[in-house]
Amino acid sequence: MDGKTGTFCRGLVEVEVSSATEVLDLMKKAEEQRKVGETKMNKHSSRSHCIFSILVKAKSSLADGTGMMEFSGKLHM
């Protein structure tokens, strides 16, 4: 986000995908880029966070052939 309409997140990227495999590949890439380090209170503490927002859009033809129905949903992890 750019910070004008919500929270600013440096380095945020948005990628369009068309399969579950592409989503999993992106999540794996994000995990590999994540930096982790210990603190005095916790040896396994994370010093960074991964935020995933998944927006799913789908279209389906109506059974009677008169048009399309659109579906969408958003998941934040």
JSON list of N, CA and C in Angstrom, two decimals, residues 33-50:
[
{"chain": "A", "resi": 33, "resn": "GLN", "atom": "N", "xyz": [13.16, -15.11, 1.88]},
{"chain": "A", "resi": 33, "resn": "GLN", "atom": "CA", "xyz": [13.68, -13.75, 1.99]},
{"chain": "A", "resi": 33, "resn": "GLN", "atom": "C", "xyz": [13.52, -13.17, 3.39]},
{"chain": "A", "resi": 34, "resn": "ARG", "atom": "N", "xyz": [12.75, -13.83, 4.21]},
{"chain": "A", "resi": 34, "resn": "ARG", "atom": "CA", "xyz": [12.48, -13.36, 5.57]},
{"chain": "A", "resi": 34, "resn": "ARG", "atom": "C", "xyz": [13.73, -13.50, 6.43]},
{"chain": "A", "resi": 35, "resn": "LYS", "atom": "N", "xyz": [13.99, -12.49, 7.22]},
{"chain": "A", "resi": 35, "resn": "LYS", "atom": "CA", "xyz": [15.15, -12.50, 8.10]},
{"chain": "A", "resi": 35, "resn": "LYS", "atom": "C", "xyz": [14.71, -12.81, 9.52]},
{"chain": "A", "resi": 36, "resn": "VAL", "atom": "N", "xyz": [15.41, -13.75, 10.16]},
{"chain": "A", "resi": 36, "resn": "VAL", "atom": "CA", "xyz": [15.07, -14.17, 11.52]},
{"chain": "A", "resi": 36, "resn": "VAL", "atom": "C", "xyz": [16.31, -14.02, 12.39]},
{"chain": "A", "resi": 37, "resn": "GLY", "atom": "N", "xyz": [16.13, -13.57, 13.62]},
{"chain": "A", "resi": 37, "resn": "GLY", "atom": "CA", "xyz": [17.25, -13.44, 14.54]},
{"chain": "A", "resi": 37, "resn": "GLY", "atom": "C", "xyz": [16.78, -13.58, 15.97]},
{"chain": "A", "resi": 38, "resn": "GLU", "atom": "N", "xyz": [17.67, -13.97, 16.84]},
{"chain": "A", "resi": 38, "resn": "GLU", "atom": "CA", "xyz": [17.29, -14.16, 18.23]},
{"chain": "A", "resi": 38, "resn": "GLU", "atom": "C", "xyz": [17.34, -12.85, 18.99]},
{"chain": "A", "resi": 39, "resn": "THR", "atom": "N", "xyz": [16.60, -12.81, 20.08]},
{"chain": "A", "resi": 39, "resn": "THR", "atom": "CA", "xyz": [16.63, -11.68, 21.01]},
{"chain": "A", "resi": 39, "resn": "THR", "atom": "C", "xyz": [17.11, -12.20, 22.35]},
{"chain": "A", "resi": 40, "resn": "LYS", "atom": "N", "xyz": [17.33, -11.32, 23.29]},
{"chain": "A", "resi": 40, "resn": "LYS", "atom": "CA", "xyz": [17.76, -11.74, 24.62]},
{"chain": "A", "resi": 40, "resn": "LYS", "atom": "C", "xyz": [16.67, -12.56, 25.32]},
{"chain": "A", "resi": 41, "resn": "MET", "atom": "N", "xyz": [15.42, -12.31, 24.96]},
{"chain": "A", "resi": 41, "resn": "MET", "atom": "CA", "xyz": [14.30, -13.00, 25.61]},
{"chain": "A", "resi": 41, "resn": "MET", "atom": "C", "xyz": [13.92, -14.31, 24.92]},
{"chain": "A", "resi": 42, "resn": "ASN", "atom": "N", "xyz": [14.25, -14.42, 23.64]},
{"chain": "A", "resi": 42, "resn": "ASN", "atom": "CA", "xyz": [13.78, -15.58, 22.89]},
{"chain": "A", "resi": 42, "resn": "ASN", "atom": "C", "xyz": [14.76, -15.95, 21.79]},
{"chain": "A", "resi": 43, "resn": "LYS", "atom": "N", "xyz": [15.39, -17.11, 21.90]},
{"chain": "A", "resi": 43, "resn": "LYS", "atom": "CA", "xyz": [16.39, -17.53, 20.90]},
{"chain": "A", "resi": 43, "resn": "LYS", "atom": "C", "xyz": [15.79, -17.76, 19.53]},
{"chain": "A", "resi": 44, "resn": "HIS", "atom": "N", "xyz": [14.50, -18.03, 19.46]},
{"chain": "A", "resi": 44, "resn": "HIS", "atom": "CA", "xyz": [13.86, -18.33, 18.18]},
{"chain": "A", "resi": 44, "resn": "HIS", "atom": "C", "xyz": [12.91, -17.22, 17.75]},
{"chain": "A", "resi": 45, "resn": "SER", "atom": "N", "xyz": [13.17, -16.03, 18.25]},
{"chain": "A", "resi": 45, "resn": "SER", "atom": "CA", "xyz": [12.31, -14.89, 17.93]},
{"chain": "A", "resi": 45, "resn": "SER", "atom": "C", "xyz": [12.49, -14.45, 16.48]},
{"chain": "A", "resi": 46, "resn": "SER", "atom": "N", "xyz": [11.44, -13.96, 15.93]},
{"chain": "A", "resi": 46, "resn": "SER", "atom": "CA", "xyz": [11.50, -13.42, 14.57]},
{"chain": "A", "resi": 46, "resn": "SER", "atom": "C", "xyz": [11.61, -11.91, 14.65]},
{"chain": "A", "resi": 47, "resn": "ARG", "atom": "N", "xyz": [12.46, -11.34, 13.84]},
{"chain": "A", "resi": 47, "resn": "ARG", "atom": "CA", "xyz": [12.58, -9.89, 13.79]},
{"chain": "A", "resi": 47, "resn": "ARG", "atom": "C", "xyz": [11.90, -9.33, 12.56]},
{"chain": "A", "resi": 48, "resn": "SER", "atom": "N", "xyz": [11.21, -10.15, 11.82]},
{"chain": "A", "resi": 48, "resn": "SER", "atom": "CA", "xyz": [10.48, -9.68, 10.66]},
{"chain": "A", "resi": 48, "resn": "SER", "atom": "C", "xyz": [9.16, -10.42, 10.56]},
{"chain": "A", "resi": 49, "resn": "HIS", "atom": "N", "xyz": [8.32, -9.91, 9.72]},
{"chain": "A", "resi": 49, "resn": "HIS", "atom": "CA", "xyz": [7.00, -10.48, 9.57]},
{"chain": "A", "resi": 49, "resn": "HIS", "atom": "C", "xyz": [6.71, -10.68, 8.09]},
{"chain": "A", "resi": 50, "resn": "CYS", "atom": "N", "xyz": [5.92, -11.67, 7.80]},
{"chain": "A", "resi": 50, "resn": "CYS", "atom": "CA", "xyz": [5.39, -11.87, 6.45]},
{"chain": "A", "resi": 50, "resn": "CYS", "atom": "C", "xyz": [3.90, -11.62, 6.52]}
]
